[in-house]
Amino acid sequence: MGDRTVGLWLKTIGKIYMIDSKYDVLVKKFKEAYEKNKSRYLRLAKQMGIPPELLAVIHYREDSDDYMKGGFNVYLHNGQTLGQVTTKVPIGKLYYNFDDAALDAIAGMSYEIKKCGITYETQDMTAMLCFLETYNGMGYYNNGYVNPYLYSGTNVYTSGKYTSDHFYDPTAVDDQAGSYILLDTLLSK
């Protein structure tokens, strides 16, 4: 990521002045689910070289029900159910175990992790949002759209979402809490 890209995330974060209160209960439950499964996130994140909070946010964004239930039954790559060959990007993955699939998903992003300066100890919100943008795909960024994966539930996002691979619907509204809200919740002391 270049200086222009990082500047965009800093500029966007600086515009956030409101979190939609409809996410208050969800965020509380998100944090409780994280605490319940924290040891697993810590162990896996250490192997991956990324912060455990970042891993938890990706798990939630890829399949919020699986995350909230502590199920660990989906591909971290795309939220599809483990034990079936993936049909969404990345197509053709087959894992039966969350940990193995998650390690593969993050290993495939090693260049982006390094480029964003992410380590296990990272607490830099901008670096993590930069990574999450690339993790989710650059479609929003490349087309000038606000990314709900990052900003849903904040004042900077109102609508527009990729409802399937490569299909953007400007009227669709993301109902999940965005990564910014979730990271802020876990990183706030």
Short mmCIF file of C-alpha atoms in Angstrom, two decimals:
data_model
loop_
_atom_site.label_atom_id
_atom_site.label_comp_id
_atom_site.label_asym_id
_atom_site.label_seq_id
_atom_site.Cartn_x
_atom_site.Cartn_y
_atom_site.Cartn_z
CA MET A 1 0.00 0.00 0.00
CA GLY A 2 1.30 3.38 -0.94
CA ASP A 3 1.14 6.64 0.97
CA ARG A 4 -1.97 7.62 -1.04
CA THR A 5 -3.79 4.50 0.12
CA VAL A 6 -2.87 4.91 3.79
CA GLY A 7 -3.82 8.57 3.54
CA LEU A 8 -7.28 7.57 2.33
CA TRP A 9 -7.87 5.36 5.39
CA LEU A 10 -6.61 8.05 7.75
CA LYS A 11 -8.87 10.59 6.04
CA THR A 12 -11.88 8.26 6.29
CA ILE A 13 -11.25 7.42 9.96
CA GLY A 14 -11.02 11.15 10.67
CA LYS A 15 -14.55 11.61 9.29
CA ILE A 16 -16.14 9.07 11.63
CA TYR A 17 -18.04 10.91 14.32
CA MET A 18 -20.96 8.57 14.89
CA ILE A 19 -21.54 4.87 15.47
CA ASP A 20 -25.14 3.75 14.92
CA SER A 21 -26.59 2.85 18.33
CA LYS A 22 -28.49 -0.08 16.77
CA TYR A 23 -25.15 -1.94 16.95
CA ASP A 24 -24.64 -1.43 20.70
CA VAL A 25 -26.06 -4.81 21.75
CA LEU A 26 -24.38 -6.61 18.88
CA VAL A 27 -20.99 -5.10 19.72
CA LYS A 28 -21.38 -6.17 23.36
CA LYS A 29 -22.16 -9.74 22.24
CA PHE A 30 -19.25 -9.60 19.76
CA LYS A 31 -16.87 -8.74 22.59
CA GLU A 32 -18.31 -11.50 24.82
CA ALA A 33 -17.84 -14.06 22.02
CA TYR A 34 -14.26 -12.86 21.59
CA GLU A 35 -13.52 -13.25 25.30
CA LYS A 36 -15.05 -16.73 25.31
CA ASN A 37 -12.81 -17.88 22.43
CA LYS A 38 -9.85 -15.59 23.07
CA SER A 39 -7.35 -18.38 23.77
CA ARG A 40 -8.01 -19.89 20.34
CA TYR A 41 -7.66 -16.52 18.60
CA LEU A 42 -4.46 -15.80 20.53
CA ARG A 43 -2.92 -19.16 19.58
CA LEU A 44 -3.87 -18.95 15.91
CA ALA A 45 -2.97 -15.28 15.53
CA LYS A 46 0.46 -15.91 17.02
CA GLN A 47 1.07 -18.59 14.37
CA MET A 48 -0.15 -16.21 11.67
CA GLY A 49 1.76 -13.16 12.87
CA ILE A 50 -1.34 -10.98 13.07
CA PRO A 51 -3.20 -9.48 16.06
CA PRO A 52 -5.85 -11.78 17.57
CA GLU A 53 -8.37 -8.93 17.37
CA LEU A 54 -7.86 -8.78 13.61
CA LEU A 55 -8.42 -12.52 13.28
CA ALA A 56 -11.64 -12.29 15.30
CA VAL A 57 -12.94 -9.43 13.15
CA ILE A 58 -12.27 -11.37 9.96
CA HIS A 59 -14.06 -14.42 11.39
CA TYR A 60 -17.08 -12.27 12.31
CA ARG A 61 -17.20 -10.49 8.95
CA GLU A 62 -16.92 -13.73 6.99
CA ASP A 63 -19.71 -15.45 8.98
CA SER A 64 -21.16 -13.56 11.93
CA ASP A 65 -23.39 -16.46 13.06
CA ASP A 66 -20.46 -18.89 13.20
CA TYR A 67 -18.39 -16.31 15.09
CA MET A 68 -21.12 -15.50 17.62
CA LYS A 69 -21.82 -19.18 18.30
CA GLY A 70 -18.11 -20.01 18.61
CA GLY A 71 -18.65 -22.56 15.86
CA PHE A 72 -15.38 -22.35 13.90
CA ASN A 73 -17.12 -24.20 11.05
CA VAL A 74 -16.40 -21.89 8.11
CA TYR A 75 -13.60 -20.94 5.78
CA LEU A 76 -11.92 -17.75 6.92
CA HIS A 77 -11.31 -17.17 3.20
CA ASN A 78 -14.96 -16.50 2.35
CA GLY A 79 -17.36 -17.75 5.02
CA GLN A 80 -18.44 -20.91 3.22
CA THR A 81 -18.99 -24.07 5.26
CA LEU A 82 -15.93 -26.24 5.87
CA GLY A 83 -15.80 -29.73 4.37
CA GLN A 84 -17.02 -28.59 0.96
CA VAL A 85 -14.91 -27.35 -1.92
CA THR A 86 -15.21 -23.55 -2.06
CA THR A 87 -17.22 -22.12 -4.91
CA LYS A 88 -16.59 -18.46 -4.02
CA VAL A 89 -13.22 -16.72 -4.32
CA PRO A 90 -10.89 -18.42 -3.66
CA ILE A 91 -12.47 -21.27 -5.61
CA GLY A 92 -11.31 -24.84 -5.09
CA LYS A 93 -10.18 -24.85 -1.44
CA LEU A 94 -11.01 -27.92 0.65
CA TYR A 95 -10.48 -28.00 4.41
CA TYR A 96 -12.29 -29.75 7.22
CA ASN A 97 -10.72 -27.83 10.10
CA PHE A 98 -11.09 -24.10 10.83
CA ASP A 99 -7.53 -23.68 12.09
CA ASP A 100 -5.95 -25.22 8.98
CA ALA A 101 -8.19 -23.22 6.65
CA ALA A 102 -7.58 -20.00 8.58
CA LEU A 103 -3.81 -20.51 8.47
CA ASP A 104 -4.07 -21.00 4.70
CA ALA A 105 -6.22 -17.89 4.27
CA ILE A 106 -3.80 -15.67 6.15
CA ALA A 107 -0.70 -17.27 4.60
CA GLY A 108 -2.11 -16.26 1.23
CA MET A 109 -2.04 -12.65 2.40
CA SER A 110 1.57 -12.62 3.65
CA TYR A 111 2.65 -9.92 1.17
CA GLU A 112 -0.23 -7.63 2.23
CA ILE A 113 0.48 -8.28 5.93
CA LYS A 114 4.08 -7.20 5.44
CA LYS A 115 3.13 -4.24 3.23
CA CYS A 116 0.69 -2.94 5.88
CA GLY A 117 3.26 -3.45 8.64
CA ILE A 118 1.06 -5.92 10.54
CA THR A 119 2.59 -8.02 13.34
CA TYR A 120 1.13 -9.98 16.22
CA GLU A 121 1.56 -6.89 18.43
CA THR A 122 0.01 -4.35 16.01
CA GLN A 123 -2.59 -2.08 17.56
CA ASP A 124 -2.60 0.47 14.71
CA MET A 125 -6.18 0.83 13.47
CA THR A 126 -5.14 2.34 10.13
CA ALA A 127 -2.75 -0.53 9.37
CA MET A 128 -5.42 -3.09 10.23
CA LEU A 129 -8.11 -1.36 8.13
CA CYS A 130 -5.64 -1.17 5.26
CA PHE A 131 -5.09 -4.92 5.55
CA LEU A 132 -8.82 -5.64 5.86
CA GLU A 133 -9.51 -3.67 2.69
CA THR A 134 -7.09 -5.88 0.78
CA TYR A 135 -8.34 -9.01 2.53
CA ASN A 136 -11.92 -8.30 1.48
CA GLY A 137 -10.85 -7.34 -2.02
CA MET A 138 -10.06 -4.01 -3.61
CA GLY A 139 -13.35 -3.62 -5.49
CA TYR A 140 -14.69 -0.90 -3.20
CA TYR A 141 -11.43 1.03 -3.17
CA ASN A 142 -10.78 0.70 -6.90
CA ASN A 143 -14.29 1.93 -7.74
CA GLY A 144 -14.45 4.77 -5.21
CA TYR A 145 -17.07 3.16 -2.96
CA VAL A 146 -17.11 3.28 0.83
CA ASN A 147 -16.41 -0.27 2.03
CA PRO A 148 -19.10 -1.65 4.37
CA TYR A 149 -16.70 -4.45 5.41
CA LEU A 150 -14.82 -1.64 7.13
CA TYR A 151 -17.34 1.11 7.86
CA SER A 152 -20.85 -0.35 8.16
CA GLY A 153 -22.53 1.14 11.22
CA THR A 154 -20.64 4.43 11.03
CA ASN A 155 -21.72 7.75 9.57
CA VAL A 156 -19.38 7.34 6.55
CA TYR A 157 -21.35 4.37 5.16
CA THR A 158 -24.99 4.49 4.06
CA SER A 159 -25.44 1.93 1.29
CA GLY A 160 -23.83 -0.06 -1.48
CA LYS A 161 -22.45 -3.57 -1.26
CA TYR A 162 -20.99 -6.36 -3.34
CA THR A 163 -23.78 -8.92 -2.93
CA SER A 164 -21.77 -11.62 -4.72
CA ASP A 165 -18.32 -11.86 -6.25
CA HIS A 166 -17.91 -8.99 -8.73
CA PHE A 167 -21.55 -7.73 -8.45
CA TYR A 168 -22.05 -4.35 -6.75
CA ASP A 169 -25.55 -3.26 -5.76
CA PRO A 170 -25.65 0.47 -4.88
CA THR A 171 -28.94 0.05 -2.98
CA ALA A 172 -27.92 -2.95 -0.83
CA VAL A 173 -27.21 -2.13 2.82
CA ASP A 174 -24.78 -4.15 4.90
CA ASP A 175 -26.40 -5.13 8.20
CA GLN A 176 -23.23 -6.44 9.89
CA ALA A 177 -21.14 -4.19 12.09
CA GLY A 178 -18.12 -2.96 10.16
CA SER A 179 -14.55 -3.81 11.06
CA TYR A 180 -13.86 -0.30 12.36
CA ILE A 181 -16.51 -0.62 15.06
CA LEU A 182 -15.39 -4.12 16.02
CA LEU A 183 -11.68 -3.32 16.15
CA ASP A 184 -12.37 -0.16 18.14
CA THR A 185 -14.34 -2.24 20.64
CA LEU A 186 -11.57 -4.82 21.11
CA LEU A 187 -8.67 -2.36 21.07
CA SER A 188 -10.22 0.15 23.50
CA LYS A 189 -8.84 -0.39 26.96
#
